Coordinates of C-alpha atoms in Angstrom, one line a residue:
M345 CA -15.0 -35.1 -30.6
R346 CA -14.9 -38.8 -31.2
R347 CA -18.1 -40.4 -32.0
G348 CA -18.9 -44.0 -32.8
K349 CA -20.2 -44.9 -36.3
V350 CA -23.6 -46.6 -36.1
T351 CA -23.8 -49.4 -38.7
S352 CA -27.3 -50.6 -37.7
K353 CA -30.2 -49.8 -39.9
T354 CA -32.7 -47.1 -39.4
P355 CA -36.0 -47.8 -37.6
V356 CA -38.1 -47.2 -40.8
H357 CA -36.1 -49.8 -42.8
R358 CA -36.4 -52.1 -39.9
E359 CA -40.2 -51.7 -39.7
T360 CA -40.5 -52.2 -43.5
E361 CA -38.4 -55.3 -43.3
E362 CA -40.4 -56.6 -40.3
N363 CA -43.7 -55.9 -42.1
S364 CA -42.4 -57.6 -45.2
T365 CA -41.4 -60.7 -43.3
L366 CA -44.7 -60.8 -41.5
E367 CA -46.6 -60.4 -44.8
E368 CA -44.5 -63.2 -46.3
C369 CA -45.2 -65.5 -43.4
A370 CA -48.9 -64.6 -43.7
S371 CA -48.9 -65.3 -47.4
E372 CA -47.2 -68.6 -46.9
R373 CA -49.7 -69.6 -44.2
L374 CA -53.0 -68.3 -45.5
I375 CA -55.8 -70.2 -44.0
D376 CA -59.4 -69.7 -45.0
D377 CA -61.0 -70.5 -41.7
K378 CA -62.2 -67.9 -39.3
P379 CA -60.1 -68.6 -36.2
R380 CA -56.9 -68.0 -38.2
I381 CA -58.3 -64.6 -39.4
Q382 CA -59.0 -63.6 -35.8
V383 CA -55.5 -64.5 -34.7
Q384 CA -54.1 -62.4 -37.5
D385 CA -56.2 -59.5 -36.5
R386 CA -54.9 -59.7 -32.9
Q387 CA -51.4 -60.0 -34.2
R388 CA -51.8 -56.9 -36.3
D389 CA -53.2 -54.9 -33.3
Y390 CA -50.2 -56.1 -31.2
N391 CA -47.8 -55.2 -34.0
S392 CA -49.3 -51.7 -34.3
R393 CA -48.9 -51.2 -30.6
L394 CA -45.3 -52.5 -30.7
E395 CA -44.6 -50.1 -33.6
F396 CA -46.0 -47.2 -31.7
E397 CA -43.9 -48.0 -28.6
I398 CA -40.8 -48.5 -30.8
K399 CA -41.4 -45.1 -32.4
E400 CA -41.7 -43.5 -28.9
K401 CA -38.5 -45.2 -27.8
E402 CA -36.7 -44.1 -31.0
S403 CA -37.8 -40.5 -30.4
A404 CA -36.5 -40.8 -26.8
L405 CA -33.2 -42.2 -28.2
A406 CA -32.9 -39.3 -30.6
G407 CA -33.4 -36.8 -27.7
L408 CA -30.8 -38.6 -25.7
K409 CA -28.4 -38.5 -28.7
A410 CA -29.0 -34.7 -29.1
E411 CA -28.3 -34.2 -25.4
I412 CA -25.2 -36.3 -25.7
R413 CA -24.0 -34.1 -28.6
S414 CA -24.7 -30.9 -26.7
R415 CA -22.8 -32.2 -23.7
Q416 CA -19.9 -33.2 -25.9
R417 CA -19.9 -29.7 -27.5
L418 CA -19.9 -28.2 -24.0
I419 CA -17.0 -30.4 -23.0
S420 CA -15.1 -29.6 -26.1
Q421 CA -15.6 -25.9 -25.5
L422 CA -14.5 -26.3 -21.9
S423 CA -11.5 -28.3 -23.0
D424 CA -10.6 -25.5 -25.6
K425 CA -10.5 -22.9 -22.8
P426 CA -7.2 -22.2 -21.1
G427 CA -7.1 -23.9 -17.8
E428 CA -5.0 -26.1 -15.7
T429 CA -3.7 -29.5 -16.8
E430 CA -5.6 -31.3 -14.1
I431 CA -9.0 -30.0 -15.2
Q432 CA -8.2 -30.8 -18.8
E433 CA -7.2 -34.3 -17.9
K434 CA -10.5 -34.7 -15.9
L435 CA -12.5 -33.4 -18.9
K436 CA -10.7 -35.9 -21.2
R437 CA -11.6 -38.7 -18.8
L438 CA -15.2 -37.5 -18.7
E439 CA -15.2 -37.4 -22.5
D440 CA -13.9 -40.9 -22.7
E441 CA -16.4 -42.2 -20.2
I442 CA -19.2 -40.4 -22.0
Y443 CA -18.1 -41.8 -25.3
V444 CA -18.0 -45.3 -23.9
R445 CA -21.4 -44.9 -22.2
D446 CA -22.9 -43.5 -25.5
R447 CA -21.4 -46.5 -27.4
Q448 CA -22.8 -48.9 -24.8
I449 CA -26.2 -47.2 -25.0
E450 CA -26.2 -47.4 -28.8
V451 CA -25.3 -51.1 -28.7
L452 CA -28.1 -51.7 -26.1
N453 CA -30.5 -49.8 -28.3
D454 CA -29.5 -51.8 -31.3
R455 CA -30.0 -55.0 -29.3
V456 CA -33.3 -53.8 -28.1
I457 CA -34.4 -53.1 -31.7
V458 CA -33.2 -56.5 -32.8
L459 CA -35.1 -58.1 -30.0
D460 CA -38.2 -56.1 -31.0
A461 CA -37.8 -57.4 -34.6
K462 CA -37.3 -60.9 -33.4
V463 CA -40.3 -60.6 -31.2
K464 CA -42.3 -59.3 -34.1
E465 CA -41.0 -62.1 -36.3
F466 CA -41.8 -64.8 -33.8
G467 CA -45.0 -63.1 -32.7
S468 CA -46.8 -64.1 -35.9
Q469 CA -46.0 -67.8 -35.2
T470 CA -46.6 -67.9 -31.5
S471 CA -49.9 -67.8 -29.8
S472 CA -51.2 -64.6 -28.5
S473 CA -51.1 -65.5 -24.8
Q474 CA -47.5 -66.7 -24.8
K475 CA -46.6 -63.8 -27.0
D476 CA -48.1 -61.4 -24.5
Q477 CA -46.3 -63.0 -21.6
L478 CA -43.0 -62.9 -23.4
I479 CA -43.6 -59.3 -24.4
E480 CA -44.5 -58.3 -20.9
K481 CA -41.4 -59.9 -19.5
L482 CA -39.3 -58.2 -22.1
Q483 CA -41.0 -54.9 -21.5
D484 CA -40.5 -55.2 -17.8
E485 CA -36.8 -56.0 -18.3
R486 CA -36.6 -53.2 -20.8
K487 CA -38.2 -50.7 -18.4
K488 CA -35.8 -51.8 -15.7
L489 CA -32.9 -51.3 -18.0
Q490 CA -34.2 -47.9 -19.1
I491 CA -34.8 -46.9 -15.4
E492 CA -31.2 -47.9 -14.6
I493 CA -29.9 -46.1 -17.7
E494 CA -31.9 -43.0 -16.8
N495 CA -30.7 -43.1 -13.2
A496 CA -27.1 -43.4 -14.5
E497 CA -27.7 -40.5 -16.9
E498 CA -29.2 -38.4 -14.2
K499 CA -26.2 -39.1 -12.0
I500 CA -23.9 -38.2 -14.9
R501 CA -25.9 -35.0 -15.6
I502 CA -25.8 -34.0 -11.9
G503 CA -22.0 -34.7 -11.9
E504 CA -21.6 -32.7 -15.1
N505 CA -23.7 -29.8 -13.8
V506 CA -21.7 -29.8 -10.5
L507 CA -18.5 -29.8 -12.6
K508 CA -19.8 -27.0 -14.7
D509 CA -20.7 -25.0 -11.7
E510 CA -17.4 -25.6 -10.0
Q511 CA -15.5 -24.8 -13.2
N512 CA -17.5 -21.5 -13.6
K513 CA -16.8 -20.7 -9.9
W514 CA -13.2 -21.6 -10.3
Y515 CA -12.8 -19.4 -13.5
K516 CA -14.6 -16.5 -11.8
E517 CA -12.4 -16.9 -8.7
K518 CA -9.3 -17.2 -10.9
E519 CA -10.3 -13.9 -12.7
Q520 CA -10.9 -12.2 -9.4
L521 CA -7.6 -13.4 -8.1
L522 CA -5.8 -12.2 -11.2
L523 CA -7.5 -8.8 -10.9
N524 CA -6.6 -8.7 -7.2
N525 CA -3.0 -9.7 -8.1
E526 CA -2.9 -6.9 -10.7
T527 CA -4.3 -4.4 -8.3
L528 CA -1.9 -5.6 -5.6
S529 CA 1.1 -5.4 -8.0
E530 CA 0.0 -1.9 -9.1
S531 CA -0.4 -0.8 -5.5
I532 CA 2.9 -2.3 -4.6
E533 CA 4.6 -0.6 -7.5
A534 CA 3.0 2.7 -6.6
G535 CA 4.1 2.2 -3.0
K536 CA 7.6 1.5 -4.2
T537 CA 7.6 4.6 -6.3
E538 CA 6.3 6.6 -3.4
I539 CA 8.9 5.0 -1.1
L540 CA 11.6 6.0 -3.6
Q541 CA 10.2 9.5 -3.8
K542 CA 10.1 9.7 0.0
D543 CA 13.7 8.4 0.1
S544 CA 14.7 11.1 -2.2
Q545 CA 12.8 13.6 -0.1
L546 CA 14.5 12.2 3.0
N547 CA 17.9 12.5 1.3
D548 CA 17.0 16.1 0.5
L549 CA 16.0 16.6 4.1
K550 CA 19.3 15.2 5.1
V551 CA 21.1 17.6 2.8
D552 CA 19.0 20.4 4.1
A553 CA 19.7 19.3 7.7
K554 CA 23.4 19.3 6.9
R555 CA 23.1 22.7 5.3
L556 CA 21.1 23.9 8.4
A557 CA 23.8 22.4 10.6
S558 CA 26.5 24.2 8.7
I559 CA 24.4 27.4 8.8
I560 CA 23.8 26.9 12.5
S561 CA 27.5 26.3 13.0
E562 CA 28.3 29.5 11.1
M563 CA 25.6 31.4 13.1
S564 CA 27.1 30.0 16.3
K565 CA 30.6 31.1 15.1
L566 CA 29.3 34.5 14.2
N567 CA 27.5 34.7 17.5
T568 CA 30.6 33.7 19.4
D569 CA 32.6 36.4 17.4
L570 CA 29.9 39.0 18.2
N571 CA 29.8 37.9 21.8
E572 CA 33.6 38.2 22.0
K573 CA 33.4 41.7 20.4
L574 CA 30.5 42.7 22.6
D575 CA 32.4 41.4 25.7
I576 CA 35.4 43.5 24.6
L577 CA 33.1 46.5 24.1
H578 CA 31.5 45.9 27.5
T579 CA 34.9 45.7 29.1
Q580 CA 36.0 48.9 27.4
L581 CA 32.8 50.6 28.3
D582 CA 33.1 49.4 31.9
A583 CA 36.6 50.7 32.0
S584 CA 35.6 54.0 30.4
S585 CA 32.7 54.3 32.8
K586 CA 35.0 53.6 35.8
E587 CA 37.5 56.0 34.5
S588 CA 34.8 58.6 33.9
F589 CA 33.7 58.1 37.5
Q590 CA 37.2 58.4 38.8
A591 CA 37.6 61.5 36.7
R592 CA 34.5 62.9 38.2
L593 CA 35.8 62.2 41.6
K594 CA 39.0 63.8 40.7
I595 CA 37.1 66.8 39.3
Q596 CA 35.3 67.1 42.6
Q597 CA 38.6 66.8 44.5
M598 CA 40.0 69.4 42.2
D599 CA 37.0 71.6 42.8
E600 CA 37.7 71.4 46.5
L601 CA 41.3 72.2 45.9
Q602 CA 40.2 75.1 43.8
G603 CA 38.0 76.4 46.5
N604 CA 40.9 76.2 48.9
L605 CA 43.1 77.9 46.5
E606 CA 40.6 80.7 46.0
E607 CA 40.5 81.2 49.7
L608 CA 44.3 81.3 49.6
T609 CA 45.0 83.5 46.6
A610 CA 43.5 84.5 43.3
E611 CA 46.6 83.2 41.6
N612 CA 46.0 79.9 43.2
S613 CA 42.4 80.0 41.8
E614 CA 43.9 80.3 38.3
L615 CA 46.2 77.4 39.1
K616 CA 43.2 75.5 40.3
N617 CA 41.4 76.2 37.1
R618 CA 44.5 75.1 35.3
L619 CA 44.6 72.0 37.5
K620 CA 40.9 71.3 36.6
I621 CA 41.9 71.6 33.0
V622 CA 44.8 69.2 33.7
T623 CA 42.5 66.8 35.4
K624 CA 40.1 67.0 32.5
E625 CA 43.1 66.4 30.2
L626 CA 44.0 63.5 32.4
E627 CA 40.4 62.2 32.0
I628 CA 40.8 62.6 28.3
T629 CA 44.2 60.9 28.4
Q630 CA 42.6 58.1 30.5
A631 CA 39.8 57.8 27.9
S632 CA 42.4 57.9 25.2
K633 CA 44.3 55.3 27.2
D634 CA 41.1 53.1 27.2
K635 CA 40.8 53.6 23.5
L636 CA 44.4 52.8 23.1
E637 CA 43.8 49.7 25.2
M638 CA 41.2 48.7 22.7
L639 CA 43.6 49.4 19.9
I640 CA 46.3 47.6 21.7
S641 CA 44.0 44.6 22.3
D642 CA 43.3 44.6 18.6
Q643 CA 46.9 45.0 17.7
G644 CA 48.4 42.8 20.4
I645 CA 50.1 45.4 22.5
K646 CA 50.6 44.4 26.1
I647 CA 49.4 46.2 29.2
E648 CA 53.0 46.6 30.4
D649 CA 53.7 49.1 27.6
I650 CA 50.6 51.1 28.7
E651 CA 51.9 51.1 32.3
E652 CA 55.3 52.3 31.2
R653 CA 53.6 55.1 29.1
L654 CA 51.5 56.0 32.1
R655 CA 54.6 56.2 34.2
R656 CA 56.2 58.4 31.6
E657 CA 53.1 60.6 31.5
I658 CA 53.1 60.8 35.3
E659 CA 56.7 61.9 35.1
K660 CA 55.9 64.4 32.5
C661 CA 53.0 65.6 34.6
L662 CA 55.4 66.1 37.5
Q663 CA 57.6 68.0 35.3
L664 CA 54.7 70.1 34.0
E665 CA 53.6 70.8 37.6
H666 CA 57.0 72.2 38.2
K667 CA 56.7 74.3 35.2
L668 CA 53.1 75.5 36.1
H669 CA 54.3 77.9 38.7
T670 CA 56.3 79.8 36.0
T671 CA 53.8 79.7 33.2
E672 CA 50.5 80.1 35.1
F673 CA 49.9 83.7 34.2
S674 CA 50.9 83.3 30.5
Y675 CA 48.6 80.4 29.9
Q676 CA 45.4 81.6 31.7
G677 CA 43.6 82.3 28.4
E678 CA 44.9 79.2 26.9
L679 CA 43.7 77.3 29.9
Q680 CA 40.2 78.7 29.6
S681 CA 40.0 77.7 25.9
I682 CA 41.4 74.3 26.8
Q683 CA 38.7 74.0 29.6
K684 CA 36.0 74.8 27.1
A685 CA 37.4 72.2 24.6
L686 CA 37.7 69.7 27.4
E687 CA 34.1 70.4 28.5
M688 CA 33.0 69.9 24.9
T689 CA 35.0 66.7 24.7
L690 CA 33.4 65.5 28.0
A691 CA 30.0 66.3 26.6
E692 CA 30.8 64.4 23.5
L693 CA 32.1 61.6 25.5
E694 CA 29.0 61.4 27.6
R695 CA 26.9 61.5 24.5
V696 CA 29.0 58.8 23.0
K697 CA 28.7 56.8 26.2
K698 CA 24.9 57.2 26.2
Q699 CA 24.8 56.1 22.6
L700 CA 27.1 53.2 23.4
Q701 CA 25.0 52.2 26.4
A702 CA 21.8 52.4 24.2
R703 CA 23.5 50.3 21.6
E704 CA 24.7 47.9 24.2
I705 CA 21.2 47.6 25.5
Q706 CA 19.9 47.1 22.0
E707 CA 22.6 44.6 21.2
E708 CA 22.1 42.8 24.5
Q709 CA 18.4 42.6 23.7
E710 CA 19.1 41.5 20.1
K711 CA 21.6 39.0 21.4
A712 CA 19.1 37.7 24.0
D713 CA 16.5 37.5 21.3
R714 CA 18.9 35.7 18.9
L715 CA 20.0 33.4 21.7
R716 CA 16.3 32.7 22.5
E717 CA 15.5 32.1 18.8
A718 CA 18.6 29.9 18.5
Q719 CA 17.6 28.0 21.6
T720 CA 14.0 27.6 20.4
S721 CA 15.2 26.6 16.9
I722 CA 17.6 24.1 18.6
R723 CA 14.9 22.8 20.8
N724 CA 12.5 22.5 17.8
L725 CA 15.3 20.8 15.8
E726 CA 15.9 18.4 18.7
E727 CA 12.2 17.6 19.0
K728 CA 12.0 17.1 15.3
L729 CA 15.0 14.9 15.3
R730 CA 13.6 12.9 18.2
D731 CA 10.4 12.4 16.3
A732 CA 12.5 11.4 13.2
E733 CA 14.4 9.0 15.4
R734 CA 11.2 7.3 16.5
E735 CA 9.9 7.0 13.0
H736 CA 13.1 6.6 10.9
K737 CA 15.9 4.6 12.4
F738 CA 18.3 5.4 9.7
M739 CA 18.2 9.1 10.8
K740 CA 19.6 8.3 14.3
A741 CA 23.2 8.6 13.3
Q742 CA 22.7 12.0 11.7
E743 CA 20.6 13.3 14.6
G744 CA 23.2 12.0 17.0
T745 CA 25.9 13.9 15.1
L746 CA 23.7 17.0 15.1
K747 CA 23.1 16.7 18.8
S748 CA 26.8 16.2 19.5
R749 CA 27.5 19.3 17.4
I750 CA 24.9 21.3 19.2
E751 CA 26.2 20.1 22.6
N752 CA 29.8 21.0 21.4
L753 CA 28.6 24.4 20.4
E754 CA 26.8 24.9 23.7
N755 CA 29.9 23.7 25.5
D756 CA 32.0 26.1 23.4
L757 CA 29.6 28.9 24.3
E758 CA 29.8 28.0 28.0
S759 CA 33.6 27.8 27.8
K760 CA 33.7 31.1 26.0
K761 CA 31.4 32.6 28.6
K762 CA 33.6 31.3 31.3
S763 CA 36.7 32.6 29.5
S764 CA 34.9 36.0 29.1
A765 CA 34.1 35.9 32.9
L766 CA 37.7 35.1 33.6
N767 CA 38.8 38.0 31.3
E768 CA 36.3 40.3 33.1
N769 CA 37.8 39.2 36.5
Q770 CA 41.2 39.9 35.2
L771 CA 40.2 43.2 33.8
N772 CA 38.5 44.0 37.1
S773 CA 41.7 43.2 38.9
K774 CA 43.6 45.3 36.5
I775 CA 41.1 48.1 37.0
K776 CA 41.6 47.8 40.7
E777 CA 45.3 48.1 40.2
L778 CA 44.7 51.1 38.1
E779 CA 42.5 52.6 40.7
D780 CA 45.2 52.1 43.2
E781 CA 47.6 53.8 40.8
L782 CA 45.1 56.6 40.4
K783 CA 45.0 57.0 44.2
N784 CA 48.7 57.2 44.1
S785 CA 48.3 59.7 41.3
K786 CA 45.9 61.8 43.5
Q787 CA 48.6 61.8 46.1
K788 CA 51.0 63.0 43.4
Q789 CA 48.7 65.8 42.2
S790 CA 50.9 68.3 43.8
E791 CA 53.7 66.9 41.7
L792 CA 51.5 67.0 38.6
K793 CA 51.1 70.7 39.0
K794 CA 54.7 71.0 38.0
S795 CA 54.2 68.9 34.9
L796 CA 51.4 71.1 33.4
Q797 CA 53.8 72.7 31.0
S798 CA 54.7 69.4 29.5
L799 CA 51.1 68.5 29.3
E800 CA 50.3 71.6 27.3
L801 CA 52.9 70.5 24.8
E802 CA 51.3 67.1 24.7
L803 CA 47.8 68.5 24.4
S804 CA 48.2 68.8 20.8
K805 CA 49.3 65.2 20.6
S806 CA 46.3 64.2 22.6
Q807 CA 44.0 66.1 20.3
A808 CA 45.5 64.4 17.4
Q809 CA 45.0 61.1 19.2
S810 CA 41.4 62.1 19.9
V811 CA 41.0 62.8 16.2
S812 CA 42.4 59.4 15.4
L813 CA 40.2 57.8 18.0
S814 CA 37.2 59.5 16.5
H815 CA 38.2 58.0 13.1
R816 CA 38.6 54.7 14.9
I817 CA 35.1 55.1 16.4
D818 CA 33.7 55.8 13.0
E819 CA 35.4 52.7 11.7
L820 CA 33.9 50.7 14.6
K821 CA 30.5 52.1 13.8
S822 CA 30.8 51.1 10.1
M823 CA 31.9 47.6 11.3
Q824 CA 28.9 47.5 13.6
E825 CA 26.6 48.4 10.7
V826 CA 28.3 45.6 8.6
Y827 CA 27.7 43.2 11.4
I828 CA 24.1 44.3 11.8
Q829 CA 23.6 43.8 8.1
R830 CA 25.2 40.3 8.4
N831 CA 23.0 39.6 11.3
G832 CA 19.9 40.6 9.3
Q833 CA 21.0 38.4 6.4
L834 CA 21.6 35.5 8.8
E835 CA 18.2 36.1 10.5
A836 CA 16.5 36.1 7.0
S837 CA 18.3 32.9 6.1
A838 CA 17.4 31.4 9.5
K839 CA 13.7 32.4 8.9
A840 CA 13.8 30.8 5.4
A841 CA 15.4 27.7 6.9
K842 CA 12.7 27.6 9.5
Q843 CA 10.0 28.0 6.9
K844 CA 11.6 25.2 4.8
L845 CA 11.7 23.0 7.9
A846 CA 8.1 23.8 8.6
S847 CA 7.1 22.9 5.0
L848 CA 9.3 19.8 5.2
E849 CA 7.7 18.8 8.5
K850 CA 4.2 19.2 6.9
E851 CA 5.3 17.1 3.9
K852 CA 6.7 14.6 6.3
S853 CA 3.6 14.4 8.4
D854 CA 1.5 14.1 5.2
W855 CA 3.8 11.4 3.9
E856 CA 3.6 9.6 7.3
T857 CA -0.2 9.8 7.2
S858 CA -0.2 8.5 3.6
M859 CA 2.2 5.7 4.5
L860 CA 0.0 4.8 7.5
Q861 CA -3.0 4.7 5.3
K862 CA -1.1 2.6 2.7
D863 CA 0.1 0.3 5.5
E864 CA -3.5 -0.1 6.6
K865 CA -4.6 -0.8 3.0
L866 CA -1.8 -3.3 2.6
K867 CA -2.9 -5.0 5.8
E868 CA -6.5 -5.1 4.6
I869 CA -5.3 -6.5 1.2
L870 CA -3.2 -9.1 3.0
F871 CA -6.1 -10.0 5.2
K872 CA -8.3 -10.3 2.1
M873 CA -5.6 -12.4 0.4
K874 CA -5.5 -14.7 3.5
A875 CA -9.3 -14.9 3.5
Q876 CA -9.2 -15.7 -0.3
E877 CA -6.5 -18.3 0.3
A878 CA -8.6 -19.9 3.0
D879 CA -11.6 -19.8 0.6
I880 CA -9.5 -21.3 -2.2
W881 CA -8.3 -24.0 0.3
N882 CA -11.8 -24.7 1.3
R883 CA -12.9 -24.8 -2.3
D884 CA -10.0 -27.1 -3.2
T885 CA -11.1 -29.4 -0.4
E886 CA -14.6 -29.2 -1.8
L887 CA -13.3 -30.0 -5.3
L888 CA -11.4 -32.9 -3.9
R889 CA -14.5 -34.1 -2.1
K890 CA -16.5 -33.7 -5.2
E891 CA -13.8 -35.5 -7.2
G892 CA -14.2 -38.3 -4.6
E893 CA -17.9 -38.2 -5.2
K894 CA -17.3 -38.3 -8.9
M895 CA -15.1 -41.3 -8.5
K896 CA -17.8 -42.9 -6.5
M897 CA -20.2 -42.0 -9.3
S898 CA -17.9 -43.5 -11.8
Q899 CA -17.6 -46.6 -9.7
E900 CA -21.4 -46.8 -9.5
I901 CA -21.6 -46.3 -13.2
E902 CA -19.2 -49.2 -13.7
E903 CA -21.2 -51.3 -11.3
L904 CA -24.3 -50.3 -13.4
K905 CA -22.5 -51.3 -16.5
K906 CA -21.6 -54.6 -15.0
K907 CA -25.3 -55.0 -14.0
L908 CA -26.2 -54.1 -17.6
Q909 CA -23.8 -56.7 -18.9
E910 CA -25.3 -59.2 -16.5
L911 CA -28.8 -58.2 -17.6
H912 CA -27.8 -58.5 -21.3
A913 CA -26.5 -62.0 -20.5
K914 CA -29.7 -62.9 -18.7
I915 CA -31.7 -61.4 -21.6
R916 CA -29.7 -63.4 -24.1
S917 CA -30.2 -66.6 -22.1
I918 CA -33.9 -65.8 -21.7
V919 CA -34.3 -65.0 -25.4
A920 CA -32.5 -68.2 -26.3
D921 CA -34.8 -70.2 -23.9
E922 CA -37.8 -68.4 -25.3
L923 CA -36.7 -69.0 -28.8
K924 CA -36.3 -72.7 -28.1
A925 CA -39.8 -72.7 -26.5
V926 CA -41.2 -70.6 -29.4
N927 CA -39.6 -73.1 -31.9
A928 CA -41.2 -75.9 -30.0
Q929 CA -44.5 -74.1 -29.9
L930 CA -44.2 -73.4 -33.6
E931 CA -43.7 -77.1 -34.3
M932 CA -46.7 -77.8 -32.2
K933 CA -48.6 -75.2 -34.0
D934 CA -47.6 -76.6 -37.4
N935 CA -48.9 -79.9 -36.2
E936 CA -52.1 -78.3 -35.0
I937 CA -52.4 -76.5 -38.4
A938 CA -52.1 -79.8 -40.2
I939 CA -54.7 -81.3 -37.9
L940 CA -56.9 -78.3 -38.5
K941 CA -56.5 -78.7 -42.2
D942 CA -57.7 -82.3 -41.9
M943 CA -60.5 -81.0 -39.8
V944 CA -61.3 -78.4 -42.4
R945 CA -61.4 -81.1 -45.1
S946 CA -63.7 -83.2 -43.0
Q947 CA -65.9 -80.2 -42.4
Q948 CA -66.0 -79.5 -46.1
T949 CA -67.2 -83.1 -46.6
Q950 CA -69.7 -82.5 -43.9
L951 CA -70.8 -79.3 -45.6
K952 CA -71.4 -81.1 -48.8
Q953 CA -73.5 -83.6 -46.9
K954 CA -75.3 -80.7 -45.3
E955 CA -75.9 -79.1 -48.6
G956 CA -77.7 -82.2 -49.6
E957 CA -79.6 -82.2 -46.5
V958 CA -80.4 -78.5 -47.1
S959 CA -81.8 -79.3 -50.4
R960 CA -83.9 -81.9 -48.7
Y961 CA -85.1 -79.4 -46.2
R962 CA -86.1 -76.8 -48.8
S963 CA -89.3 -78.6 -49.1
Q964 CA -89.9 -78.1 -45.4
P965 CA -91.2 -74.8 -43.9
K966 CA -88.9 -71.7 -43.4
K967 CA -88.9 -71.9 -39.6
T968 CA -87.4 -75.3 -39.4
I969 CA -84.8 -74.1 -42.0
I970 CA -83.9 -71.1 -39.8
K971 CA -83.6 -73.3 -36.7
N972 CA -81.4 -75.7 -38.6
Q973 CA -79.2 -72.9 -39.8
D974 CA -78.8 -71.5 -36.3
S975 CA -77.9 -74.9 -35.0
E976 CA -75.3 -75.3 -37.8
T977 CA -73.7 -71.9 -37.2
K978 CA -73.4 -72.8 -33.5
N979 CA -71.8 -76.0 -34.4
D980 CA -69.4 -74.2 -36.8
V981 CA -68.5 -71.8 -34.0

């Protein structure tokens, strides 16, 4: 800090010099008469009072200097702190103003001390009354100056205190804002990291959704394949059931024919039995035909070939019917064994039909359950995707694609169902045609009796075909087991996917709740930031207002300085006038002193005369002497 160097002397040296000057003046002007001694006593009393007042003022000045130093230290500390350039410039301005003010106060104090010394110097020469008047005037002016200086200092103190308070508030607010900014930056970084994590999770969800879509597409394909195979099995079972029904009708008809033949002849009864066997064989051939149709549908053989074979078999049956008449008796035992075998095959066929029907029912139930599960899963996925559409816009495209795929799959299922229905209608039409053909075959049963012999030859072939069909049935069973295992695996994978979806939905809901909470926190923080910005704006306005007040204070201080300068000029003029008057009075007093000296000399001569008179009066009584002494003392006074 800059401080002015005071070149003036200390108050003690000044007092000693003033006392020395007064003593020198007193030594030069020693007068032996009593009035002069009384004046000197008064002057000493007055000088002692002045010295006491001067000491008090010096102590007050020392306190002011200490306060100024403390303020300067505070300002230096504030200036050393890191702050904005505007505040530092303001502090520098305040330092300069305080330095100038301190310098002016020191100059004023020096002038006041000089005036006090001059007053002391001239006080010994002037009269007490004039001196008192001058001192009173000077004291009044001095008090006025001190009051003005104190008012200015109080204003400066108030301004400095206000500045300190505002600076402290500003620093505190700045620290709070920095902390808030740090917390905001940390929260924003945490939110960004969480957003990145959630984006990665969403990408994982997208990948999982794609995988699920692929799994669903595979499931749908497998379901379509299973539906097609089940439809084929249903058609085959329907055909077999219809053929079995037709065979039963044929058996009943053959029973009627057998009764008629028994009524006719015993031989005809055997033939009827043989015909029953033939009808059973026909049923077997029809079942084998159905199985062959399955094989033909798998291998791509057309129905025309089957019709040609049926025609050939019908021709062979006609031939066999012709041969029956010749070989009836030889083949009775064989017919009985064949009947037993046919009955066994029919029982096996019925058992297989029941098993197939039970399996069909189970498969239909499983199919319905799977379809329901698929529909529920699809609905759940649609709902989830709709929710995701509402909350995440960027998932709309994927959800749209998934929906389109699902709709395409549903359309494919519907088209396949329609195609299966058309196939069923076609098969029904073909079955009707076959029924018509069977009716024709009933009409031709008389002709079939002739072809029994050829059928006997072909029974071995049909048995071999039945064995191959049984092997084929075993293969189909193994294929069904494989499909069941695959369905189980697919169901397990679907359950796992559902569980993953449920866990992902929970995580998504938790993330959404956390994001909502964070959004609310961010809104609160933004609201607080806006409030803090408003407070900062208000405080900036207050600072500007206080700066204006400070400028006004500085203007008032400058006005006070101008007034002080004017007062100094007035004091100088007054002091000059008073010095002139004091010099004139001193000259008058010198003249009076000279006159008094002459008077003293005359009084000394008178005293000598009175001493002579006293010697005269010694001879007189004491009372007269005392009266004369009293009268003389009165005259002296």
